[in-house]
PDB file of C-alpha atoms in Angstrom:
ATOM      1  CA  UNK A1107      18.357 -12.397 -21.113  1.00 42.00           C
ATOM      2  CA  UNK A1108      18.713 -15.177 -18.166  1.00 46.00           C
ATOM      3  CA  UNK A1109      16.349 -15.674 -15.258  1.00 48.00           C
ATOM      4  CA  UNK A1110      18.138 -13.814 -12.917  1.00 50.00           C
ATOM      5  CA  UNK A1111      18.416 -10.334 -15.003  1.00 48.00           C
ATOM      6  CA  UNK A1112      15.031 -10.820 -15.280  1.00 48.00           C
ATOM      7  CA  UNK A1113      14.021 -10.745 -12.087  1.00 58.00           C
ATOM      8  CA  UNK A1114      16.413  -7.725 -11.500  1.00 63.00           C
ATOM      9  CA  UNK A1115      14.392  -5.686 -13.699  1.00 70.00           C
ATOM     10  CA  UNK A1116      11.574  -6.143 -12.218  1.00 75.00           C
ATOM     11  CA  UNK A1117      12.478  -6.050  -8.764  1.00 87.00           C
ATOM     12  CA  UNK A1118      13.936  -2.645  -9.249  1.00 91.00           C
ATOM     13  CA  UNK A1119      10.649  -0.432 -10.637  1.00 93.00           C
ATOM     14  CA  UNK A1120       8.968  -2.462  -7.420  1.00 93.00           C
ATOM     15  CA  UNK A1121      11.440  -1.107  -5.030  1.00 94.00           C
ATOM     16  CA  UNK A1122      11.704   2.468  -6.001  1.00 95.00           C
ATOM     17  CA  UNK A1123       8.253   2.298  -5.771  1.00 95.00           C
ATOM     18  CA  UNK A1124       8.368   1.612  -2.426  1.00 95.00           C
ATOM     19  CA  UNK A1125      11.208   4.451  -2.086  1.00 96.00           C
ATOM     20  CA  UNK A1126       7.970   6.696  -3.328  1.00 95.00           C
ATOM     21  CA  UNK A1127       5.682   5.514  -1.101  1.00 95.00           C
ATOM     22  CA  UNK A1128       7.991   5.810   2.211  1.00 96.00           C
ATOM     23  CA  UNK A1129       9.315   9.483   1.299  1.00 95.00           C
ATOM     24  CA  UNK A1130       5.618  10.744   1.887  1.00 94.00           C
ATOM     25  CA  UNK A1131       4.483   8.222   4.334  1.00 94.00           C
ATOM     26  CA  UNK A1132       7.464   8.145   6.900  1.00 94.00           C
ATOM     27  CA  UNK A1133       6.872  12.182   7.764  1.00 92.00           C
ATOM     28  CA  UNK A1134       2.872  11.746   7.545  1.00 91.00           C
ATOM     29  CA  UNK A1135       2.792   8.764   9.809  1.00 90.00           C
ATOM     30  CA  UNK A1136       4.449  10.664  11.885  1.00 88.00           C
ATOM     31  CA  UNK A1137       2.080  13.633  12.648  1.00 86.00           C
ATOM     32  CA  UNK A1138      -0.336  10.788  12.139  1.00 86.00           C
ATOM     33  CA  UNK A1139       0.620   8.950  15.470  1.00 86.00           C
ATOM     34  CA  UNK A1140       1.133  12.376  16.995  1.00 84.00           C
ATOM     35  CA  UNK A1141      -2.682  13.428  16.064  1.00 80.00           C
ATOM     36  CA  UNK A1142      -4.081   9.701  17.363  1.00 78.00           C
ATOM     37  CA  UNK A1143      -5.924   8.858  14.272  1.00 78.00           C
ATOM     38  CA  UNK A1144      -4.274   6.363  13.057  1.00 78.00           C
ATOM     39  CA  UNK A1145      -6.935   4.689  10.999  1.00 81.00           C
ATOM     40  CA  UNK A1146      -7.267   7.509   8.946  1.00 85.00           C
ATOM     41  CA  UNK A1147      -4.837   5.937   6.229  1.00 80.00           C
ATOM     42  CA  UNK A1148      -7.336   2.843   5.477  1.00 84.00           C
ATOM     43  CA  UNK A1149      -9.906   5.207   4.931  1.00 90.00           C
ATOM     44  CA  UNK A1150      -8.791   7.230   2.502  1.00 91.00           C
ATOM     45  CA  UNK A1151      -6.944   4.711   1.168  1.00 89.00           C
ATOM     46  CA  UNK A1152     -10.684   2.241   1.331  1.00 92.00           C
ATOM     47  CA  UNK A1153     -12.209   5.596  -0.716  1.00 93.00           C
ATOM     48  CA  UNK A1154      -9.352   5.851  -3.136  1.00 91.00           C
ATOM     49  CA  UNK A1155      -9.254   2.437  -3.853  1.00 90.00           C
ATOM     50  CA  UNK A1156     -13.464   2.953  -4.269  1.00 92.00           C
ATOM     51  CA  UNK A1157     -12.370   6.160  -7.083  1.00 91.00           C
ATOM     52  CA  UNK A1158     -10.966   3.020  -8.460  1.00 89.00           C
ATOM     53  CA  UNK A1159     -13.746   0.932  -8.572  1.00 90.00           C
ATOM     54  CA  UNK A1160     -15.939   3.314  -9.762  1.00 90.00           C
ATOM     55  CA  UNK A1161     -13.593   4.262 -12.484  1.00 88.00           C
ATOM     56  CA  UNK A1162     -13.217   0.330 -13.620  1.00 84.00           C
ATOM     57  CA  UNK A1163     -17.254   0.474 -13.273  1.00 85.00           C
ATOM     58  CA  UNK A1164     -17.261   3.484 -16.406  1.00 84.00           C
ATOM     59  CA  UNK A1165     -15.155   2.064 -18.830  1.00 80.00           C
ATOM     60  CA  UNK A1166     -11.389   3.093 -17.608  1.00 77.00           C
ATOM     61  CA  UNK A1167      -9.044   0.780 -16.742  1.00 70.00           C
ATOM     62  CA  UNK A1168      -6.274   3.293 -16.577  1.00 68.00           C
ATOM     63  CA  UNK A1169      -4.580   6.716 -17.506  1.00 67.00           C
ATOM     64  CA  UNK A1170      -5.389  10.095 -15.698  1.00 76.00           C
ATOM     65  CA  UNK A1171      -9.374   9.457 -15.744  1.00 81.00           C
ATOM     66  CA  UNK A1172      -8.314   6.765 -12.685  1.00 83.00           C
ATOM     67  CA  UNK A1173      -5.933   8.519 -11.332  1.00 82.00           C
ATOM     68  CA  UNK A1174      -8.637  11.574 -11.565  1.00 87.00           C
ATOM     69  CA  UNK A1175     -11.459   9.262 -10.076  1.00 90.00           C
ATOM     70  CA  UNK A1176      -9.347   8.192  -7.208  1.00 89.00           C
ATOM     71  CA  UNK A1177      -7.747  11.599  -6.211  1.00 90.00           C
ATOM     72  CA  UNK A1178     -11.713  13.090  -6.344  1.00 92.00           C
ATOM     73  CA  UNK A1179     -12.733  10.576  -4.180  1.00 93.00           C
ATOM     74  CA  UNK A1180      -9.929  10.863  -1.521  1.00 92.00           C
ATOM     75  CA  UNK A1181     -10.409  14.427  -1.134  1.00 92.00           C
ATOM     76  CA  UNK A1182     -13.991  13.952  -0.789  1.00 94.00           C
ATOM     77  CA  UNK A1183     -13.153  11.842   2.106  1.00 93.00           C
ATOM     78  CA  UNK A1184     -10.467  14.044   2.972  1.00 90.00           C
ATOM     79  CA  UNK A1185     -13.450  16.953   3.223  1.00 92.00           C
ATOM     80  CA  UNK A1186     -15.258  14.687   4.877  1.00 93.00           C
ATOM     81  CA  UNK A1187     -13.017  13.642   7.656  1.00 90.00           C
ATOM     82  CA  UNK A1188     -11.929  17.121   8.202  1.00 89.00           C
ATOM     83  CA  UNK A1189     -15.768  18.245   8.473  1.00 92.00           C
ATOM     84  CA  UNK A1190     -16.095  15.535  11.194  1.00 91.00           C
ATOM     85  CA  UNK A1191     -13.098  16.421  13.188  1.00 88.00           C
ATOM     86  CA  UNK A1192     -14.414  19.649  13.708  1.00 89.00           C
ATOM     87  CA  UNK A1193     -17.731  18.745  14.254  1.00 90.00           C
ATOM     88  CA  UNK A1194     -17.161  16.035  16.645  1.00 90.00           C
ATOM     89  CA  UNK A1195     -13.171  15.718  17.321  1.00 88.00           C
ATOM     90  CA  UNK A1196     -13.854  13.278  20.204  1.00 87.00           C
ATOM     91  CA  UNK A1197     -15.143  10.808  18.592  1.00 89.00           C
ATOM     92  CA  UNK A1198     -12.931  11.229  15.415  1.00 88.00           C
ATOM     93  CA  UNK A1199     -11.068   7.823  15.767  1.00 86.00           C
ATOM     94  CA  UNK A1200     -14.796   5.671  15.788  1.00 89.00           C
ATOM     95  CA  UNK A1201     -15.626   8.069  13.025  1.00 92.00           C
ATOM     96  CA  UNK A1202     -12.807   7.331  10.337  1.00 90.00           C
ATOM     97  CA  UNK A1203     -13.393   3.687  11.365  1.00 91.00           C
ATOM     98  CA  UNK A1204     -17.261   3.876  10.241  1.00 93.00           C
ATOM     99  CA  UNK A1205     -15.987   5.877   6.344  1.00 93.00           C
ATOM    100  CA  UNK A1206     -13.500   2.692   6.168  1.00 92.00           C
ATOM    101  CA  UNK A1207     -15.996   0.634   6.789  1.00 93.00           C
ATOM    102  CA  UNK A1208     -18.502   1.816   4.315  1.00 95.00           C
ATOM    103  CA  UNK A1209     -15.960   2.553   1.815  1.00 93.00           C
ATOM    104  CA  UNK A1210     -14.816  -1.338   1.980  1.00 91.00           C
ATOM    105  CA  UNK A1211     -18.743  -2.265   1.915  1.00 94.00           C
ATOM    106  CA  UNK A1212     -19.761  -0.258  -1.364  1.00 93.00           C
ATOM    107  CA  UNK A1213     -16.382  -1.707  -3.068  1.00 90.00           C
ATOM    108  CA  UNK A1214     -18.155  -5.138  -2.719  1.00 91.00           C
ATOM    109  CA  UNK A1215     -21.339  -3.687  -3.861  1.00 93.00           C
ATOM    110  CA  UNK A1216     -20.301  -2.249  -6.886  1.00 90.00           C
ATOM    111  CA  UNK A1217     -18.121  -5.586  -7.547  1.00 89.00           C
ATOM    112  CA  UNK A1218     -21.148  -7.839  -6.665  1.00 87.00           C
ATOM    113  CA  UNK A1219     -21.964  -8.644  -9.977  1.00 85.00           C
ATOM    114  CA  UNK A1220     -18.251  -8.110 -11.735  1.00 81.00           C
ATOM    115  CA  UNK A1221     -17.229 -11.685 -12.464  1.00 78.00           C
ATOM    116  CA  UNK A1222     -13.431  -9.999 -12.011  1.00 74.00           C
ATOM    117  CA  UNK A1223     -14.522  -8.490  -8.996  1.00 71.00           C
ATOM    118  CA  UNK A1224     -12.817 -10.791  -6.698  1.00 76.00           C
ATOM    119  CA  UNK A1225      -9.126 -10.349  -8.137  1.00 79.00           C
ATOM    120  CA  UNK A1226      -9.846  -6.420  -8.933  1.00 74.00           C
ATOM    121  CA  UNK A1227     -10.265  -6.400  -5.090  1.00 78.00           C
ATOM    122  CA  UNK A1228      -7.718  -8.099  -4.424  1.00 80.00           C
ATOM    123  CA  UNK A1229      -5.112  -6.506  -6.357  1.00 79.00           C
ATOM    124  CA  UNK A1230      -6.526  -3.090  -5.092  1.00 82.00           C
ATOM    125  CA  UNK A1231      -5.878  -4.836  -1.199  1.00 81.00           C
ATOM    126  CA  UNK A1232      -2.813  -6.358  -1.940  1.00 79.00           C
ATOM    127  CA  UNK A1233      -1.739  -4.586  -4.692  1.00 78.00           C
ATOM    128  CA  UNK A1234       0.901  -5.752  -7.412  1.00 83.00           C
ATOM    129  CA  UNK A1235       4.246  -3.864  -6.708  1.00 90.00           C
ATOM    130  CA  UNK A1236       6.021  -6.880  -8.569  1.00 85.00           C
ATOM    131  CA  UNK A1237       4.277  -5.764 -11.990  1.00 85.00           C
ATOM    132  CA  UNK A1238       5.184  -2.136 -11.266  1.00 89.00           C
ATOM    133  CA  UNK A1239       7.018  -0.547 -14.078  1.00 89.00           C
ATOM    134  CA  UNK A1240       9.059   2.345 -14.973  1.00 90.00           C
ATOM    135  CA  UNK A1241       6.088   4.288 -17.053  1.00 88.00           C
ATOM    136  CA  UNK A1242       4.207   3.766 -13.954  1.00 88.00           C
ATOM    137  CA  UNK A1243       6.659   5.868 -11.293  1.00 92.00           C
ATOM    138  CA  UNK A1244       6.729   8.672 -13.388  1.00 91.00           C
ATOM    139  CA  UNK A1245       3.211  11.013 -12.317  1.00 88.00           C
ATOM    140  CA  UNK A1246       4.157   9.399  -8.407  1.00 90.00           C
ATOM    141  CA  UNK A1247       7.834  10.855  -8.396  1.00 94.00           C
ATOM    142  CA  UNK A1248       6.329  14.110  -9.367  1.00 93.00           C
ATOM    143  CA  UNK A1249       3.677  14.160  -7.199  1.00 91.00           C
ATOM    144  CA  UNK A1250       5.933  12.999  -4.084  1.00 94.00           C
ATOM    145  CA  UNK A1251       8.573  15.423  -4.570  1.00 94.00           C
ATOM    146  CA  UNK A1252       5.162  18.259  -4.515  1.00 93.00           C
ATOM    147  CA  UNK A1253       3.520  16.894  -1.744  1.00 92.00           C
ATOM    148  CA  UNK A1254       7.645  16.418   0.454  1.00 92.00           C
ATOM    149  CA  UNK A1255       8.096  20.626  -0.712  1.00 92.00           C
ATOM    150  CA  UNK A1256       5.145  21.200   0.711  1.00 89.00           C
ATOM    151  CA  UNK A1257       5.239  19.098   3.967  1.00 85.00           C
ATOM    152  CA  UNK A1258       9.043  21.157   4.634  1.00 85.00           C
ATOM    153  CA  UNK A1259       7.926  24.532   3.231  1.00 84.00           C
ATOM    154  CA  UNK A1260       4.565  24.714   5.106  1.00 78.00           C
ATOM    155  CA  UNK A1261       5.545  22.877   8.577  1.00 74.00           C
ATOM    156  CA  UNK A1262       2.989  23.930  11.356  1.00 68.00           C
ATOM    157  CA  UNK A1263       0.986  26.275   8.949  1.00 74.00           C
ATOM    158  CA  UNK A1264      -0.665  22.950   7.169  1.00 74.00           C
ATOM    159  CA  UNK A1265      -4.074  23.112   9.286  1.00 77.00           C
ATOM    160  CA  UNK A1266      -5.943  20.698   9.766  1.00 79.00           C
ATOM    161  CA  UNK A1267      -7.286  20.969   6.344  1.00 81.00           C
ATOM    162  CA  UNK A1268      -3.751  21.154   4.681  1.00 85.00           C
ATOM    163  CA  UNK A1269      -2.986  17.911   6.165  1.00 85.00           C
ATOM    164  CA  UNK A1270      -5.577  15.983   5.083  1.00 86.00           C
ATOM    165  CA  UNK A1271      -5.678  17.218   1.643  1.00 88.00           C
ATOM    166  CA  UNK A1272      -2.054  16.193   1.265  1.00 88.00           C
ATOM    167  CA  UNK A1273      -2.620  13.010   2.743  1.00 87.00           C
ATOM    168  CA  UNK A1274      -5.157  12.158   0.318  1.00 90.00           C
ATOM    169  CA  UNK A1275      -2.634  12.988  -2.495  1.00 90.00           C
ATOM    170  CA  UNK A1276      -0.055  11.043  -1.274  1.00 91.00           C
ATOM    171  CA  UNK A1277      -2.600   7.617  -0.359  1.00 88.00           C
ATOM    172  CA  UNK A1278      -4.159   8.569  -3.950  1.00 86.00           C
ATOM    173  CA  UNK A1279      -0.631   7.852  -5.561  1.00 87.00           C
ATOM    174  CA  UNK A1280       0.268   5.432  -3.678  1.00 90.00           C
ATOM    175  CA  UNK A1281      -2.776   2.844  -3.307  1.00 87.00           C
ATOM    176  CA  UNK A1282      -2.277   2.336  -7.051  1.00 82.00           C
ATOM    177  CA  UNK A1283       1.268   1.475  -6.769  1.00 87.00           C
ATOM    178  CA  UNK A1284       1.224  -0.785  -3.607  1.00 91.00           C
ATOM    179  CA  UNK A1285      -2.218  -1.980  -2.642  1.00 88.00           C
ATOM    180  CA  UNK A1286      -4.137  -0.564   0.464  1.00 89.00           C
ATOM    181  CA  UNK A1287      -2.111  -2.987   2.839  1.00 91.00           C
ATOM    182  CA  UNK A1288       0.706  -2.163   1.990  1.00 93.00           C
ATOM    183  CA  UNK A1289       0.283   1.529   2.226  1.00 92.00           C
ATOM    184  CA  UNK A1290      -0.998   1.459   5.909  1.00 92.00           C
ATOM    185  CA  UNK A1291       1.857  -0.892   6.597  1.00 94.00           C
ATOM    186  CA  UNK A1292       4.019   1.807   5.067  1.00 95.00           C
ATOM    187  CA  UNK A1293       2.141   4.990   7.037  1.00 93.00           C
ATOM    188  CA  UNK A1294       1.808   2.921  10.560  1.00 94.00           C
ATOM    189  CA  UNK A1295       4.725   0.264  10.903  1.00 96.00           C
ATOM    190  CA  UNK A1296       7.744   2.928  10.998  1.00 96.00           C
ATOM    191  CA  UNK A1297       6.118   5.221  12.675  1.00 94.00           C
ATOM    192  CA  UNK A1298       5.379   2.629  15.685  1.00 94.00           C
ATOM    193  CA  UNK A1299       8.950   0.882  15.380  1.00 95.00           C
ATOM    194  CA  UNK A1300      10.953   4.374  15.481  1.00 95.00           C
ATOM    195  CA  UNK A1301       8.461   6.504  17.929  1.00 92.00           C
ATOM    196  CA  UNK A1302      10.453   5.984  21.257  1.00 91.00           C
ATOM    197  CA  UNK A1303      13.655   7.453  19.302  1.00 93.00           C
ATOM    198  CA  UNK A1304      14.748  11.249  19.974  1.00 89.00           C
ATOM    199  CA  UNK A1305      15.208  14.087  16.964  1.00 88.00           C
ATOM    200  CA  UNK A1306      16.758  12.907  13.509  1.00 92.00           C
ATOM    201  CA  UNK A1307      17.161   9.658  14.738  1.00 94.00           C
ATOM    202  CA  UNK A1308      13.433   8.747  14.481  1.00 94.00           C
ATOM    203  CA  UNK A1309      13.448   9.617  10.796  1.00 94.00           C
ATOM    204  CA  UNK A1310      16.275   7.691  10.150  1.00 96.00           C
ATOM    205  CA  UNK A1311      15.219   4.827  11.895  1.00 97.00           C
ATOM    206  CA  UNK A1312      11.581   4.855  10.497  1.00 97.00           C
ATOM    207  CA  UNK A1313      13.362   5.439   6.944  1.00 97.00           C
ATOM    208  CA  UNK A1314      15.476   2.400   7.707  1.00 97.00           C
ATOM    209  CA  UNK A1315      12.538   0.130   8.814  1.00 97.00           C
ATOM    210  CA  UNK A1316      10.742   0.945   5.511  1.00 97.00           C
ATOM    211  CA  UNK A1317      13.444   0.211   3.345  1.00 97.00           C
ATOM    212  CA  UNK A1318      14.837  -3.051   4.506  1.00 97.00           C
ATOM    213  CA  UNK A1319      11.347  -4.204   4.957  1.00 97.00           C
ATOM    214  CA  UNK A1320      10.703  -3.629   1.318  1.00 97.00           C
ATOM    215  CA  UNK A1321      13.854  -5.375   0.198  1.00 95.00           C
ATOM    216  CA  UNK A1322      13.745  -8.213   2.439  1.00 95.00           C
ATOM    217  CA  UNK A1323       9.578  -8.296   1.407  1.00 95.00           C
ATOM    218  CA  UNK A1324      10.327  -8.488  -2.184  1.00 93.00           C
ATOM    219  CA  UNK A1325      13.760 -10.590  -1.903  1.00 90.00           C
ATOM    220  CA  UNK A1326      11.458 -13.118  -0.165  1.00 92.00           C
ATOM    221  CA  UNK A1327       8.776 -12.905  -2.378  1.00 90.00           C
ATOM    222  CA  UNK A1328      11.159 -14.469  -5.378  1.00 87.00           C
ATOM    223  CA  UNK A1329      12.803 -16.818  -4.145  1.00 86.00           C
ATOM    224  CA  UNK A1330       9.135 -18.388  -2.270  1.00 86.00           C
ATOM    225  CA  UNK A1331       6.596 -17.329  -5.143  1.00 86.00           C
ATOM    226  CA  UNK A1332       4.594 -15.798  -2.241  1.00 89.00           C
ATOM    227  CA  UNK A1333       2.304 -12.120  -2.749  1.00 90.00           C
ATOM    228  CA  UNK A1334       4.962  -9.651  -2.530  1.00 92.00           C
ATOM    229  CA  UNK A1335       2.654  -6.945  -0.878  1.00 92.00           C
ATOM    230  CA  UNK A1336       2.079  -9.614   2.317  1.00 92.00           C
ATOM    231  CA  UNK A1337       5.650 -10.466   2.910  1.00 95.00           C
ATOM    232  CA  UNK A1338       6.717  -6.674   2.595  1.00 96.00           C
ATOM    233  CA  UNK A1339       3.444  -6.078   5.883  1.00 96.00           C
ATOM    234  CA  UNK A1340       5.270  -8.949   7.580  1.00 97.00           C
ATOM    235  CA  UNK A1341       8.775  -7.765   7.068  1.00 97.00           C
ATOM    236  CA  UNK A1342       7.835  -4.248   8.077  1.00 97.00           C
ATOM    237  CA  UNK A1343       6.475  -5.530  11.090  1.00 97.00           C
ATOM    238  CA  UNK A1344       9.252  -7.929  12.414  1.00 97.00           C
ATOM    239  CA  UNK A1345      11.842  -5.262  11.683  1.00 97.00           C
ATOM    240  CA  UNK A1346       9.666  -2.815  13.575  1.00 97.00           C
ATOM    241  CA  UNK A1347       9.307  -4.682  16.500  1.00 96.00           C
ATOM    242  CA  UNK A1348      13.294  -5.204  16.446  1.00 96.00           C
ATOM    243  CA  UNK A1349      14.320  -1.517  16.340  1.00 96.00           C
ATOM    244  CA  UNK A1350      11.508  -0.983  18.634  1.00 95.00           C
ATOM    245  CA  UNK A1351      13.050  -3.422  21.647  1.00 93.00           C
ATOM    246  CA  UNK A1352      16.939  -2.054  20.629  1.00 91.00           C
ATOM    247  CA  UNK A1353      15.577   1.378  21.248  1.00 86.00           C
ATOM    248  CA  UNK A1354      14.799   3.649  24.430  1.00 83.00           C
ATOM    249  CA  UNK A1355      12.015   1.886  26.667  1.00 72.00           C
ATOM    250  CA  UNK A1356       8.908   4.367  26.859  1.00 59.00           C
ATOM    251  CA  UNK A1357       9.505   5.522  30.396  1.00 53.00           C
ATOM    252  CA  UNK A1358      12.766   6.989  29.087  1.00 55.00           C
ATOM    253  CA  UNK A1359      11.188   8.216  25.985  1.00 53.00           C
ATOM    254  CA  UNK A1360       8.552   9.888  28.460  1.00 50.00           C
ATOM    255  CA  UNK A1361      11.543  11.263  30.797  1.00 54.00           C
ATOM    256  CA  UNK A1362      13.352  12.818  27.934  1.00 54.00           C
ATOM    257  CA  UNK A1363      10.272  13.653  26.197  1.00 52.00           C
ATOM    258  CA  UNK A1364       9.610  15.965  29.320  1.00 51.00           C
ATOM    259  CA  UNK A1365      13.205  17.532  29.648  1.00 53.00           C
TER     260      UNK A1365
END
């Protein structure tokens, strides 16, 4: 096998698992710039990513008892969150900020004395999409094509609970593929880039963004032997900002928004 099949084989189980993240994380960024709490993604993905921890902290490194830690920890934040919106919905936004916040803090807490707790936390940050395999897609194309039946078959009768229990699925599944960057990056940069576009052509745009910016991340990423999760934020970004400027201006988004 030469060098460059090589890299072909791994670059593919890294891109289709950015395919899984974006099929989820297009629609919910969506309703997620539409509801104004946009932070909500580093949270749960901060309290996933502290499932994690946690797990590491009892003896498993991998296999359903993390993927069990994690999802019992997102929906506990999930719970949470949804407890505080209705509680105190104004202040909702400052609220998800102060659970990222503390879920960040007790990561470095429980990693204080973990002479691996610097790269663990880094690789939960960044993540390591490059070292994604096949095996690994598996229980995340499963759970995606769930959590994408149930976004279509229960459109406006999610609640407010429904909604955050699915989004703590999806981030759950998704935080150990890609890294907690790279999944906010995933929720937030399409979202922004495509929101001044009308109908199906928002979706396709936001879809677009999140593809090419994973390609062009990961393309990048071999041929400079820089972090692949980093390059794919950047990438995301600066093809955001392009569709962005090519599309309608927001005082004609606003004008047909209102016809």
């Amino acid at each position: 096998m030469n060098y460059a099949s090589m890299d072909f084989l791994i670059v593919i189980p890294a891109f289709l698992a950015g395919i899984l993240v974006l099929v989820t994380h297009v629609p919910l960024g969506a309703q997620v710039l539409k509801r104004g709490i946009v932070f909500i993604d580093l949270a749960i993905a901060q309290i996933a990513a502290l499932g994690v921890i946690m797990a590491g902290l009892a003896g498993f490194e991998e296999g359903w008892a993390v993927q069990l830690a994690a999802g019992t920890a997102a929906i506990l934040g999930a719970l949470l969150l949804t407890l505080t919106e209705k509680r105190w919905p104004k202040v909702q936004e400052a609220q998800i900020g102060v659970v990222f916040v503390l879920a960040a803090t007790g990561g470095l807490l429980l990693l204080a004395n973990n002479p691996h707790g610097g790269e663990h936390l880094r690789d939960l940050l960044a993540g390591q999409i490059l070292w994604v395999n096949f095996e690994q897609l598996l229980i995340p194309a499963v759970v995606t094509v769930l959590i994408i039946a149930a976004i279509h078959l229960l459109k406006g009768k999610l609640g407010q609970l429904g909604f955050y229990l699915l989004f703590a699925i999806a981030v759950t599944i998704s935080v150990q593929l890609v890294g907690v960057y790279l999944v906010f990056a995933s929720l937030i940069v399409p979202a922004l880039g495509a929101r001044n576009y009308q109908g199906i052509k928002r979706a396709v745009f936001a879809y677009l963004i999140g593809i090419a910016g994973y390609v062009a991340g990961l393309l990048l990423s071999m041929v400079y032997d820089l972090p692949s999760g980093a390059l794919i934020v950047w990438c995301l970004s600066i093809l955001a900002v392009f569709v962005y400027a090519l599309g309608p201006s927001d005082i004609e988004e606003y004008q047909q928004a209102a016809q």
